[in-house]
XYZ file of N, CA and C in Angstrom:
810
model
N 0.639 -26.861 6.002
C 1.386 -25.957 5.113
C 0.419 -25.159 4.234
N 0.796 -24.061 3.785
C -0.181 -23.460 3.176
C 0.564 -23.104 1.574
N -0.004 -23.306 1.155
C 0.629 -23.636 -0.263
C -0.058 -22.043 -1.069
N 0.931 -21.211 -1.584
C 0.921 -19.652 -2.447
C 0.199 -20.238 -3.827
N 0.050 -21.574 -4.230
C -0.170 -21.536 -5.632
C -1.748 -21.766 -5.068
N -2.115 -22.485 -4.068
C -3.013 -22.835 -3.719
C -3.963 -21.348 -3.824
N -3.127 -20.386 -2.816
C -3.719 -19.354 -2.345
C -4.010 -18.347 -3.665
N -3.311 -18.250 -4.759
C -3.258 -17.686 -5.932
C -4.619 -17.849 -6.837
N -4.526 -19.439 -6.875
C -5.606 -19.940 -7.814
C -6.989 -19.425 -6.827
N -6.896 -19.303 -5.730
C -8.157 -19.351 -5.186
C -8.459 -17.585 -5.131
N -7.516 -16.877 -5.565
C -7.859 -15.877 -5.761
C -8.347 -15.214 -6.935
N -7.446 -15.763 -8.217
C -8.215 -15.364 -9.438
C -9.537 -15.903 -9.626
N -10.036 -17.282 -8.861
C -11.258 -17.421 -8.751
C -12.325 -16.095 -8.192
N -12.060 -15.547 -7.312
C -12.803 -14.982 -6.550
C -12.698 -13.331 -7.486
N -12.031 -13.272 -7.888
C -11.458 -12.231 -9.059
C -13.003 -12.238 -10.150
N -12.365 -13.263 -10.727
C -13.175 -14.108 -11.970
C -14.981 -13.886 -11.163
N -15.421 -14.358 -10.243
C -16.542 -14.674 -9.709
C -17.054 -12.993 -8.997
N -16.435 -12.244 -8.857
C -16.625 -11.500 -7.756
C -16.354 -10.122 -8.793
N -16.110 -10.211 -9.632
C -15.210 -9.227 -10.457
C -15.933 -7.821 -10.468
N -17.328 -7.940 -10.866
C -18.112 -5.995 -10.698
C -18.556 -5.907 -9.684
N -18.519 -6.386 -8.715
C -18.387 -5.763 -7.128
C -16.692 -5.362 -7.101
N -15.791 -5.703 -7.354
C -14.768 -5.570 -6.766
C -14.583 -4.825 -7.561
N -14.624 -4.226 -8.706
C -14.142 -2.969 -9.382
C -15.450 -2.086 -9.217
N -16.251 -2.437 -8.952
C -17.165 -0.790 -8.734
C -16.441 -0.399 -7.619
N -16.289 -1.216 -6.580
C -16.001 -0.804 -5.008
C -14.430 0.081 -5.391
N -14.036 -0.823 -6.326
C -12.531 -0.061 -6.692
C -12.556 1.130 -7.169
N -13.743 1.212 -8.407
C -13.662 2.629 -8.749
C -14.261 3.424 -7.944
N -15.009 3.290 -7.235
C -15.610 4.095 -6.366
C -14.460 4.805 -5.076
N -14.191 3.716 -4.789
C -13.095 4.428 -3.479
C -11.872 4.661 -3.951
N -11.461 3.804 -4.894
C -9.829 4.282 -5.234
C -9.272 5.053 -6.342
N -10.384 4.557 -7.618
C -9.837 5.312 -8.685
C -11.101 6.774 -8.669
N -12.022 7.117 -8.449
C -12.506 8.219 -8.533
C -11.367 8.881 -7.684
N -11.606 9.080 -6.124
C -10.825 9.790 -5.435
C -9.501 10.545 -6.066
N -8.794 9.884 -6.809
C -7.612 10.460 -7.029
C -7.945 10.610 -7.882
N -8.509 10.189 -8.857
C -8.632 11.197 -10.189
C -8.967 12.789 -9.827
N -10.103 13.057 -9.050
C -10.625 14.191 -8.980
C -9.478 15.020 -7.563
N -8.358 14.162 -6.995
C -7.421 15.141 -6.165
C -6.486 15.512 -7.345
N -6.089 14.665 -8.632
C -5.719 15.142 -9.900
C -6.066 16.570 -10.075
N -7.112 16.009 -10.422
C -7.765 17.432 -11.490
C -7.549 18.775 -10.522
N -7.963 18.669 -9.436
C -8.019 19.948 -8.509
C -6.377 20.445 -7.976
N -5.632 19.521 -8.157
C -3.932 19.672 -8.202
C -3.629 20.751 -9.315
N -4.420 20.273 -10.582
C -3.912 20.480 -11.821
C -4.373 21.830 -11.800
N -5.571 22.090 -11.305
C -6.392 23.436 -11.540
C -6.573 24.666 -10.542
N -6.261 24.244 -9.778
C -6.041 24.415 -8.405
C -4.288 25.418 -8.213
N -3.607 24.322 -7.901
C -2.597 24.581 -7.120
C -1.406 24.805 -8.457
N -0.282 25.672 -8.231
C 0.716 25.789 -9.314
C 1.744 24.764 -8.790
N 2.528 25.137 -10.522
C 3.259 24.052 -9.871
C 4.464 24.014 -8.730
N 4.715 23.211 -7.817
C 5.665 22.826 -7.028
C 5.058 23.350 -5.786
N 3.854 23.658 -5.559
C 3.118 24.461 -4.461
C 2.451 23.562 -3.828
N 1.618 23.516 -2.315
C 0.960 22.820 -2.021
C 0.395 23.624 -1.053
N -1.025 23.356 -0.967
C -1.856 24.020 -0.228
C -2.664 23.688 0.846
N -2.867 24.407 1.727
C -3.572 23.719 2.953
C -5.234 22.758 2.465
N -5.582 23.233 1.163
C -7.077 22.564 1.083
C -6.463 21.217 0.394
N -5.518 20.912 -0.561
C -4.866 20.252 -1.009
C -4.395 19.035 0.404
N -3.602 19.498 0.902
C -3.407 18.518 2.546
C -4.646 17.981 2.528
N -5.752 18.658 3.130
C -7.367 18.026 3.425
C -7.893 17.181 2.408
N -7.718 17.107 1.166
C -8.415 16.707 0.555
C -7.337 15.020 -0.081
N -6.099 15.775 0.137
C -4.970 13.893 0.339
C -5.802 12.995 1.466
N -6.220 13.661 2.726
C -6.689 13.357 3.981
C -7.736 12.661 3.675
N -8.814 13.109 2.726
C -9.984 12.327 2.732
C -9.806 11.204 1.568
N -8.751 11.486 0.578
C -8.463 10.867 -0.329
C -7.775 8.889 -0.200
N -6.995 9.352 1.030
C -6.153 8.461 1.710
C -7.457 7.397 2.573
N -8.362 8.328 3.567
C -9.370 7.493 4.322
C -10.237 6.714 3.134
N -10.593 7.685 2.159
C -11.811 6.780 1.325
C -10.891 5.389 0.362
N -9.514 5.606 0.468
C -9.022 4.623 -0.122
C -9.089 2.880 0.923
N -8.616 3.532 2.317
C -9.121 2.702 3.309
C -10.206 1.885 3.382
N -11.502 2.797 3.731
C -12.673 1.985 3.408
C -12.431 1.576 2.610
N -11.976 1.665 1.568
C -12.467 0.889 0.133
C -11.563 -0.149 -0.152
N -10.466 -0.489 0.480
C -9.930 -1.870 0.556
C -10.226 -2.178 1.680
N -10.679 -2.092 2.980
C -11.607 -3.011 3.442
C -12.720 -3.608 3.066
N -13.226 -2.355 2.137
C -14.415 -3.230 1.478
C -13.948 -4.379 0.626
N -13.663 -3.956 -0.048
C -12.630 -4.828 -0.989
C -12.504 -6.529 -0.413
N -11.859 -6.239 1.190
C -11.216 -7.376 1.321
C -12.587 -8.439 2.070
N -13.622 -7.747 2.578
C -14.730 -8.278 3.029
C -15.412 -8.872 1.275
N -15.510 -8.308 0.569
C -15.946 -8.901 -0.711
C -14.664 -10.235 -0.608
N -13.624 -10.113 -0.397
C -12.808 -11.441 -1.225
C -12.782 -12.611 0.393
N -13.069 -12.115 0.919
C -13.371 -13.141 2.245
C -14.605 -13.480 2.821
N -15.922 -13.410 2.160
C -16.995 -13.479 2.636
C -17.899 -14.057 1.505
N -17.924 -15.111 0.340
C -18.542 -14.661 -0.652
C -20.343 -14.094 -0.728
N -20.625 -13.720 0.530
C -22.174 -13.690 0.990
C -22.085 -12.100 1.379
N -20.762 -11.265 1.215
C -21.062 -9.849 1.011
C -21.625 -9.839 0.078
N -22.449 -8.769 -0.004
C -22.463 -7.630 -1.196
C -21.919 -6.228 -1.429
N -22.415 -5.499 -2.702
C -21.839 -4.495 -2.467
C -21.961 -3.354 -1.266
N -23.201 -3.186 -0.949
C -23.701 -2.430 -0.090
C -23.308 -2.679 1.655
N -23.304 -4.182 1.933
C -22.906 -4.850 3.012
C -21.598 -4.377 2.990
N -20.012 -5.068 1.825
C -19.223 -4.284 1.772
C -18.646 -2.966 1.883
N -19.551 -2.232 1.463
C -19.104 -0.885 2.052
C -19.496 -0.729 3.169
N -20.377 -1.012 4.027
C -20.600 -0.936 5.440
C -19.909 -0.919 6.500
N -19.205 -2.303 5.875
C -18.018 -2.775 7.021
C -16.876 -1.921 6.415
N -16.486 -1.744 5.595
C -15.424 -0.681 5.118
C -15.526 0.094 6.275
N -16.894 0.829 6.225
C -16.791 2.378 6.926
C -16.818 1.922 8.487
N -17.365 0.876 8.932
C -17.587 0.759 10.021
C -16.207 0.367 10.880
N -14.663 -0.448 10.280
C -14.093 -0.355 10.554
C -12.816 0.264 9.462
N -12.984 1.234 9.303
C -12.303 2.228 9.306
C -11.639 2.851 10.476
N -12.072 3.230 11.637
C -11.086 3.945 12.456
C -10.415 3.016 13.459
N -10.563 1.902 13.409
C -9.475 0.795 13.948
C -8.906 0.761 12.884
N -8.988 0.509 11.530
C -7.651 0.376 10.554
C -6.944 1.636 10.481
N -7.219 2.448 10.342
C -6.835 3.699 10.258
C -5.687 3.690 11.674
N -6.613 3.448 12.895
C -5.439 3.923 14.195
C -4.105 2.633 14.083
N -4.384 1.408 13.747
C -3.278 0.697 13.613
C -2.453 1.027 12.384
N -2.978 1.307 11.095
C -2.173 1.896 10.111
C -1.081 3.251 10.687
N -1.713 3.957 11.658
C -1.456 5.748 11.977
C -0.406 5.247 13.279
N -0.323 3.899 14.099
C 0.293 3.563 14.912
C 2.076 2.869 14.638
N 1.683 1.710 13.255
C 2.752 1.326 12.294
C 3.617 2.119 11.682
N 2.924 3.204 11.525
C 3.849 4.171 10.853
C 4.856 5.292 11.618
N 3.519 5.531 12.922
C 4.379 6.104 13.605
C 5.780 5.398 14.366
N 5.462 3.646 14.498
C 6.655 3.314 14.957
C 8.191 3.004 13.913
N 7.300 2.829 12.572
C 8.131 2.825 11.580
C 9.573 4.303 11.944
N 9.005 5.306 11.526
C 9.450 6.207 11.780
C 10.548 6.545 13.174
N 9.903 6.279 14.545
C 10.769 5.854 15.486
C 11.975 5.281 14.914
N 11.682 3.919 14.419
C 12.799 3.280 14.272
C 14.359 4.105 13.390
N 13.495 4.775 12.101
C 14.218 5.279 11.295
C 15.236 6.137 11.864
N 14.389 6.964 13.252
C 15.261 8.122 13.917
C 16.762 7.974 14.050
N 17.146 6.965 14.615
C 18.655 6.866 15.144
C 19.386 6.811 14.013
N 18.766 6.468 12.852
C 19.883 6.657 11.384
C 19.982 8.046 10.798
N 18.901 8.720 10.763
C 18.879 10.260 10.289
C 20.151 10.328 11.649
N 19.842 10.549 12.556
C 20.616 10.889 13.856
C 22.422 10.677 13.552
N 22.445 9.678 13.397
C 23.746 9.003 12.887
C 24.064 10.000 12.025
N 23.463 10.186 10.606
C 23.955 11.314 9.532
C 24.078 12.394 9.609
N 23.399 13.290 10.694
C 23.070 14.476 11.129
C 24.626 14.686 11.675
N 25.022 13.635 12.661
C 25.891 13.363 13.517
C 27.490 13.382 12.903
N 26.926 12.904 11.826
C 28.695 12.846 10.748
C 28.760 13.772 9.896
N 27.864 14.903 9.887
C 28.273 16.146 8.832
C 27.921 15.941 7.980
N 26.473 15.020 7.139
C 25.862 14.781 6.095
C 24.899 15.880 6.261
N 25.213 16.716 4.796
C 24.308 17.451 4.225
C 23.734 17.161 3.375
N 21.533 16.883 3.172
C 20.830 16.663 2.696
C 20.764 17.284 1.368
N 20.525 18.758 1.690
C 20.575 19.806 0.616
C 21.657 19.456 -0.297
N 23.101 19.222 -0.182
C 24.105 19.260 -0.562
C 23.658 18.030 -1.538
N 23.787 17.045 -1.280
C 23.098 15.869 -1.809
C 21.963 15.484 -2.724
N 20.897 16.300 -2.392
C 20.012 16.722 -3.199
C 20.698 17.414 -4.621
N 21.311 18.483 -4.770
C 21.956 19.166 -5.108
C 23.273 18.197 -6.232
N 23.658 17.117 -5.639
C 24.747 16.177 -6.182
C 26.184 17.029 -6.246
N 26.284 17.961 -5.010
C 27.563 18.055 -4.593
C 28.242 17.236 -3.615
N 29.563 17.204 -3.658
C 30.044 16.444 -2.738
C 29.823 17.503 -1.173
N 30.339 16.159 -0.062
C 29.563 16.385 1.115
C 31.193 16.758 2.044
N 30.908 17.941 2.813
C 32.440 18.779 3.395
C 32.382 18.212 4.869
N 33.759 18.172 5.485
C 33.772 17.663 7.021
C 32.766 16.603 7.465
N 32.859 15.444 6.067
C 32.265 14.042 6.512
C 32.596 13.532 7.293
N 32.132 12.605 8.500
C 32.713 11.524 9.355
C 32.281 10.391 8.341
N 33.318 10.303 8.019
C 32.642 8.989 7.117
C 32.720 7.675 7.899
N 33.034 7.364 9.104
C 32.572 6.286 10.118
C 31.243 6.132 10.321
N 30.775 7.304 11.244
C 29.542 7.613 11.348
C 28.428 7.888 10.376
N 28.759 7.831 9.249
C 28.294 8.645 8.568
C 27.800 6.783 7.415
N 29.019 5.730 7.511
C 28.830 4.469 7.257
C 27.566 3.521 8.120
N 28.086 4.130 9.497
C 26.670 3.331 10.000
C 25.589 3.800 9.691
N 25.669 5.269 10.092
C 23.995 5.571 9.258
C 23.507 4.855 8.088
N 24.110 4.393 7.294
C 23.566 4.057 5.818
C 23.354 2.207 6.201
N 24.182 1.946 7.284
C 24.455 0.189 7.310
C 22.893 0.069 8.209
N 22.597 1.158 9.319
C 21.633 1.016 9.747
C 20.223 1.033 9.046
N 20.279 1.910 7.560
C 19.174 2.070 7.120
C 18.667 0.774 6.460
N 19.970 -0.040 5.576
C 19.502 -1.145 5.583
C 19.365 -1.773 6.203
N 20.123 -2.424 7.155
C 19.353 -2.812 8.218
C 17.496 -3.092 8.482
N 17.396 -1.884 8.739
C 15.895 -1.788 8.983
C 15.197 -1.824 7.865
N 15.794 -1.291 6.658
C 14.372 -1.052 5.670
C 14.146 -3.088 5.717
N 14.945 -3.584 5.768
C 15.118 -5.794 5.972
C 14.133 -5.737 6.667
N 13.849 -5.100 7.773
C 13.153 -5.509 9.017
C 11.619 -5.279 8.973
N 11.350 -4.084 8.011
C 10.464 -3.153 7.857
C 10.076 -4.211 6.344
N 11.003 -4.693 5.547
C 9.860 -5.675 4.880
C 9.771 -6.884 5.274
N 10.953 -7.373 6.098
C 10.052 -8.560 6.632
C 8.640 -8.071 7.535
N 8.528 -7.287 8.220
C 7.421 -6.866 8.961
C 5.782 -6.892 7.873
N 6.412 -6.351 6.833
C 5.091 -6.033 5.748
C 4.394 -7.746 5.346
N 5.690 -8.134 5.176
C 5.134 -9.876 4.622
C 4.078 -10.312 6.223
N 4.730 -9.832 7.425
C 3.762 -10.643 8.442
C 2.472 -9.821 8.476
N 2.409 -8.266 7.965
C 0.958 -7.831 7.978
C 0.059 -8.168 7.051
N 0.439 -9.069 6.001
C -0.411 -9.305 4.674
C -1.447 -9.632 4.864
N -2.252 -10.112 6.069
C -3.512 -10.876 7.039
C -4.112 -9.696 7.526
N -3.338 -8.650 8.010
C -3.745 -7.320 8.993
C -5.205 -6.780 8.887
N -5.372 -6.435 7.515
C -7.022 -6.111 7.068
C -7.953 -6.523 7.114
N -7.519 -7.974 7.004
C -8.507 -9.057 6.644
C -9.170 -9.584 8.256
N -8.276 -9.648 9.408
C -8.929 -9.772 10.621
C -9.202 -8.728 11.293
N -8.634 -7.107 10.685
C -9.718 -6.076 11.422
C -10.861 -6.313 10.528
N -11.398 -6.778 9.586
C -12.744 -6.861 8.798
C -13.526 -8.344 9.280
N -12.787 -9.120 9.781
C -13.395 -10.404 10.119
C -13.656 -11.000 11.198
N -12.594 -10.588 12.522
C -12.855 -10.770 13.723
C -12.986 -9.442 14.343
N -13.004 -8.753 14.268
C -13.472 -7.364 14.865
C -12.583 -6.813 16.302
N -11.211 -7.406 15.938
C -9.896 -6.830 16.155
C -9.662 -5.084 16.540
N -8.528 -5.136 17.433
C -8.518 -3.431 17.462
C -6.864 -4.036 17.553
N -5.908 -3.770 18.439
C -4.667 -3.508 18.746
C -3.973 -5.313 18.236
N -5.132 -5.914 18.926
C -4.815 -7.798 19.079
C -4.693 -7.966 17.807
N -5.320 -7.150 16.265
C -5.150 -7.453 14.665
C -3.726 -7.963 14.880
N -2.693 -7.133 14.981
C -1.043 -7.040 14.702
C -0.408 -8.426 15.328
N -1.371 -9.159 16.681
C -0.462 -10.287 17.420
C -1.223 -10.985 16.685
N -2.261 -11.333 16.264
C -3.521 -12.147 15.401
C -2.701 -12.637 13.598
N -1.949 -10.955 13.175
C -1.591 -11.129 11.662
C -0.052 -11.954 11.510
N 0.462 -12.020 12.633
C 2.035 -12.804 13.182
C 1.591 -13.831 13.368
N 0.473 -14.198 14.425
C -0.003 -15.937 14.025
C -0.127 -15.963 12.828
N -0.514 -15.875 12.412
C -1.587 -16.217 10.984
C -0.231 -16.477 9.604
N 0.725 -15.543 10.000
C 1.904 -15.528 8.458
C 2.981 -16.541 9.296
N 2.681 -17.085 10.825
C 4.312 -17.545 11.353
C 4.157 -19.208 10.178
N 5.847 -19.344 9.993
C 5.806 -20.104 8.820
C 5.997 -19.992 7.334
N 5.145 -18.954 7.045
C 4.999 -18.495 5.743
C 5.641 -17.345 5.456
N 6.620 -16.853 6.309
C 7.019 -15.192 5.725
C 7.889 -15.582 4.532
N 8.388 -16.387 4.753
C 9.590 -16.258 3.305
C 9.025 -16.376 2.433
N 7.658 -17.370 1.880
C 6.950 -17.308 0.646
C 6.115 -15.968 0.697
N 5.898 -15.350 1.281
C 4.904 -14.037 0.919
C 6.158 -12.771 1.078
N 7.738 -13.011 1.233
C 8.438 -11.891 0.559
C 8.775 -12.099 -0.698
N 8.662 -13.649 -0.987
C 8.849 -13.639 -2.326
C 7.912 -13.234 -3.876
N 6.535 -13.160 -2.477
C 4.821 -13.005 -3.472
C 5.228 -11.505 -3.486
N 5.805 -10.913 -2.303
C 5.561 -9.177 -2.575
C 6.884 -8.691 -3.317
N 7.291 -8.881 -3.012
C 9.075 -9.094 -4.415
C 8.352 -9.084 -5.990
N 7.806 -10.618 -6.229
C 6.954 -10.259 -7.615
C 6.287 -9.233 -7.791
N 5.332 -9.556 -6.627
C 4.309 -8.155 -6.899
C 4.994 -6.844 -7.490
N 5.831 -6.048 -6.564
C 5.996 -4.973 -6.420
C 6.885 -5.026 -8.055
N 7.730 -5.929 -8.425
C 8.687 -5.514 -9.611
C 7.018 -5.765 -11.174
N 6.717 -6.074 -10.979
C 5.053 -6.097 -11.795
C 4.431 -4.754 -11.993
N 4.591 -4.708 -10.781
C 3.712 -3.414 -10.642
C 4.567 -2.103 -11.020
N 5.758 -2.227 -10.463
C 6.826 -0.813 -10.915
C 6.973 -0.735 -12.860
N 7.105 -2.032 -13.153
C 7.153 -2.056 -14.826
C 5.792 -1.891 -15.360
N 4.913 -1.928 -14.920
C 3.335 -1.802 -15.864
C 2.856 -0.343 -15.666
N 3.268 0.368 -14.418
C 3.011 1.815 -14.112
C 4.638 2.388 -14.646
N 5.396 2.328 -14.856
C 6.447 2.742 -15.526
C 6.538 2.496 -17.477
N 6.175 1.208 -18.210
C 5.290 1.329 -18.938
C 4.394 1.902 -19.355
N 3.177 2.003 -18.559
C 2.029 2.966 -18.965
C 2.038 4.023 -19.275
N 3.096 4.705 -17.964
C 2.803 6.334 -17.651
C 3.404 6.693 -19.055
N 4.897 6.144 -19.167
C 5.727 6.649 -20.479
C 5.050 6.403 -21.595
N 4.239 5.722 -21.850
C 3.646 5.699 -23.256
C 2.381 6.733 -23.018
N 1.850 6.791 -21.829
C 0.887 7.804 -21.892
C 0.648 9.229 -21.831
N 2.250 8.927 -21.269
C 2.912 10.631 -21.271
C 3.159 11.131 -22.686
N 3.941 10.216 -23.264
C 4.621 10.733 -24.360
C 3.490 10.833 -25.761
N 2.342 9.856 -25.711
C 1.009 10.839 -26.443
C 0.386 11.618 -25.941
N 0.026 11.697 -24.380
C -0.517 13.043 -24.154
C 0.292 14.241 -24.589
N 1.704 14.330 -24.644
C 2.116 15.563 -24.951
C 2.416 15.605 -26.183
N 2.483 14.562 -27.190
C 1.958 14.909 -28.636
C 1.031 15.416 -29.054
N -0.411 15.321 -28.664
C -1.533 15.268 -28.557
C -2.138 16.830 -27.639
N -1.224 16.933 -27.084
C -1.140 18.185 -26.229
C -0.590 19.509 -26.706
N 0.584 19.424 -27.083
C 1.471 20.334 -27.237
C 2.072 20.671 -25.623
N 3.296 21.195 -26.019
C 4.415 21.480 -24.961
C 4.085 22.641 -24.281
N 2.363 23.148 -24.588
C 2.107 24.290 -23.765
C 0.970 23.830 -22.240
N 0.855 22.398 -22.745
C -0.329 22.169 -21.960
C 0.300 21.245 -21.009
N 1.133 21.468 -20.030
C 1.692 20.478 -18.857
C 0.521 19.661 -18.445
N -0.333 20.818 -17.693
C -1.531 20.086 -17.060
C -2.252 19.155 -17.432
N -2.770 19.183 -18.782
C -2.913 17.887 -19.259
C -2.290 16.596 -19.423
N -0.634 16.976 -19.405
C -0.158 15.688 -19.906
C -0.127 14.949 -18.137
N 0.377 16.043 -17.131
C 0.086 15.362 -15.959
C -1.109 14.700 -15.319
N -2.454 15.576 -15.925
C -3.805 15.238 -15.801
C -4.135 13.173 -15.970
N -3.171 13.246 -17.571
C -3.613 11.987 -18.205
C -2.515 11.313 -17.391
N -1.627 10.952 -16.996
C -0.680 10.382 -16.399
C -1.469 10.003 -15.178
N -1.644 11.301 -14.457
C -2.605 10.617 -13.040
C -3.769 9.732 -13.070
N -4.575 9.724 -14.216
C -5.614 9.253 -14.362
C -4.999 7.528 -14.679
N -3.810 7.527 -15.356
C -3.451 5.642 -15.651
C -2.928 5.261 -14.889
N -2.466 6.233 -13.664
C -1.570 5.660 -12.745
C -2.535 5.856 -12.004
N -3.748 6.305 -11.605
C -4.814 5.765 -10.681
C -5.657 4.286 -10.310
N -6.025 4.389 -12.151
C -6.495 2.939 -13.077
C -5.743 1.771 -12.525
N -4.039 1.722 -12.676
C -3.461 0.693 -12.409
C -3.264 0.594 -11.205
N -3.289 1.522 -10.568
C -3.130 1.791 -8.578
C -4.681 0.162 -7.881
N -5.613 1.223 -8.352
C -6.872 0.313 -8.118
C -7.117 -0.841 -8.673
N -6.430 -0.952 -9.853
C -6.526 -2.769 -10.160
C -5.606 -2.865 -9.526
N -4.245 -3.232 -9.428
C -3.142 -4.137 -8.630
C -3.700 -3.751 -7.294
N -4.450 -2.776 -6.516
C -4.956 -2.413 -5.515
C -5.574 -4.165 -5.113
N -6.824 -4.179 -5.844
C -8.096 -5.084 -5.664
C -7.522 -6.613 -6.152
N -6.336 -6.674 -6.501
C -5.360 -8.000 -6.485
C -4.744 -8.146 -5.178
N -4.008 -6.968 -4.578
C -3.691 -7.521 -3.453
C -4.077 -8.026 -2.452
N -5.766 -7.004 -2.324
C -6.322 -7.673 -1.148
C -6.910 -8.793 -1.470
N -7.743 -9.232 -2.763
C -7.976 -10.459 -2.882
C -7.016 -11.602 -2.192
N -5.747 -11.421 -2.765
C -4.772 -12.327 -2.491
C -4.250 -12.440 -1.002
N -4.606 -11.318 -0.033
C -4.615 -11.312 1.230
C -5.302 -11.873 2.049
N -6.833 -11.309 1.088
C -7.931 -11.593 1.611
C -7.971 -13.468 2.230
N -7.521 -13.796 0.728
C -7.181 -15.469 0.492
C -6.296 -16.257 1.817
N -5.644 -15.632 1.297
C -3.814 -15.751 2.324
C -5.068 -16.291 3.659
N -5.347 -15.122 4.173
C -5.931 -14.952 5.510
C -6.569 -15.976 6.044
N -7.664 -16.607 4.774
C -9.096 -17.660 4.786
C -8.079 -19.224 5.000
N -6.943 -19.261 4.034
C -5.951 -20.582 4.265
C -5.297 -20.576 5.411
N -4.684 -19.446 5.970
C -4.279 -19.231 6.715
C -4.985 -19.429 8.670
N -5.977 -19.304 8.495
C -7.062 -19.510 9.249
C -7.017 -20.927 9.460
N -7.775 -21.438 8.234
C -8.200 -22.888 8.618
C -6.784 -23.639 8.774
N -5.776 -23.318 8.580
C -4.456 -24.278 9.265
C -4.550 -24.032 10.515
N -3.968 -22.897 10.817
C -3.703 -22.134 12.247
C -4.630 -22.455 13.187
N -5.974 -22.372 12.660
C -7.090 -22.775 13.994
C -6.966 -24.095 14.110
N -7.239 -24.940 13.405
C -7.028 -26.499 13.346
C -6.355 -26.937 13.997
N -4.892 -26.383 14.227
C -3.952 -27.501 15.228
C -4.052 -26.742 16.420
């Protein structure tokens, strides 16, 4: 059995022990990056616009976040990385995480199809909705499954997330390509119900401390600002919601990282 308190404690250890490698690596790949796609949003592009250099630069923003929780997770599963070693393997498997990340999503999406389909199908208008008018020549049969189907899947789509919580950690450790995904289902079979309940915490933690922050940081930046300077108050907003992105970032994979190492020595053993 693999015991979450077990896996917890052994992570704030590695937290505690490991701590300025794991936040340089953090600021380096996660919180610089978006600070500076911030600033160039802010200075750059107007508002509600988006621009083709803007796309490119989410693009590199998104990959360097990659490496950098692989690095991340090679620091919390290896204690004989370093920093430099860590980023290595970051970059080096990067485009196997990347193609299984770019593969998950694309099937994610598949799945979603037949419910848009369903709504399309019963006379649901998006715009209209958007908008918060009511919706004309509803099938509201069809128009019920679409919505029964979405839950449905979004169930399926987080039980799925609880079995990838390992996913990173064996493209960084066994040197995995497609086999990561049948490798991260061994590794969680058993344990999914305690790690929807770890990402359940997580995620309601994380929505109140970045919902917290931003509002208190909003509401002095634009004291502090005046009501002429948007850009700033959005400037400072992105910058705490980067900060807290990359710490709860470098918690999760620790705690994955962990997951993975307990997870291991059961699974191989019998």
């Amino acid at each position: 059995m693999i015991s979450m308190g077990t896996v917890w404690d052994r992570t704030k250890a590695v937290i505690a022990g490991r701590l300025n490698i794991l936040l340089s690596l953090a600021v380096l790949f996660l919180f610089v990056p978006t600070v500076v796609q911030a600033v160039v949003d802010v200075m750059v592009n107007r508002p509600g616009e988006q621009s083709g250099g803007s796309g490119i630069l989410s693009l590199m923003v998104s990959i360097l976040a990659t490496v950098g929780t692989l690095a991340i997770t090679a620091v919390a599963t290896d204690p004989n990385v370093d920093r430099a070693r860590a980023a290595s393997l970051g970059t080096g498997r990067v485009l196997p995480a990347l193609g299984i990340i770019i593969l998950l999503s694309l099937a994610a999406v598949l799945i979603f199809l037949p419910g848009f389909a369903l709504l399309l199908l019963s006379g649901f208008d998006m715009t209209r909705a958007q908008l918060g008018q009511a919706q004309g020549n509803l099938n509201l049969g069809m128009a019920a499954a679409g919505g029964l189907y979405f839950v449905v899947v979004s169930v399926l789509l987080f039980w799925a997330t609880a079995r990838f919580v390992p996913l990173l950690s064996v493209i960084v450790n066994e040197r995995r390509g497609l086999g990561a995904i049948r490798r991260s289902f061994q590794l969680t079979r058993g344990s999914t119900l305690k790690l929807i309940g770890v990402l359940i915490l997580f995620a309601i933690v994380c929505v109140v401390a970045l919902f917290a922050a931003t509002s208190v940081v909003g509401l002095i930046s634009r004291l502090l600002a005046g009501p002429d300077q948007p850009g700033a108050v959005t400037l400072a907003i992105a910058v705490v919601t980067a900060a807290l992105t990359a710490f709860f970032g470098v918690i999760q994979s620790v705690f994955a990282g962990q997951f993975y190492l307990a997870a291991r020595d059961v699974k191989d053993l019998v």
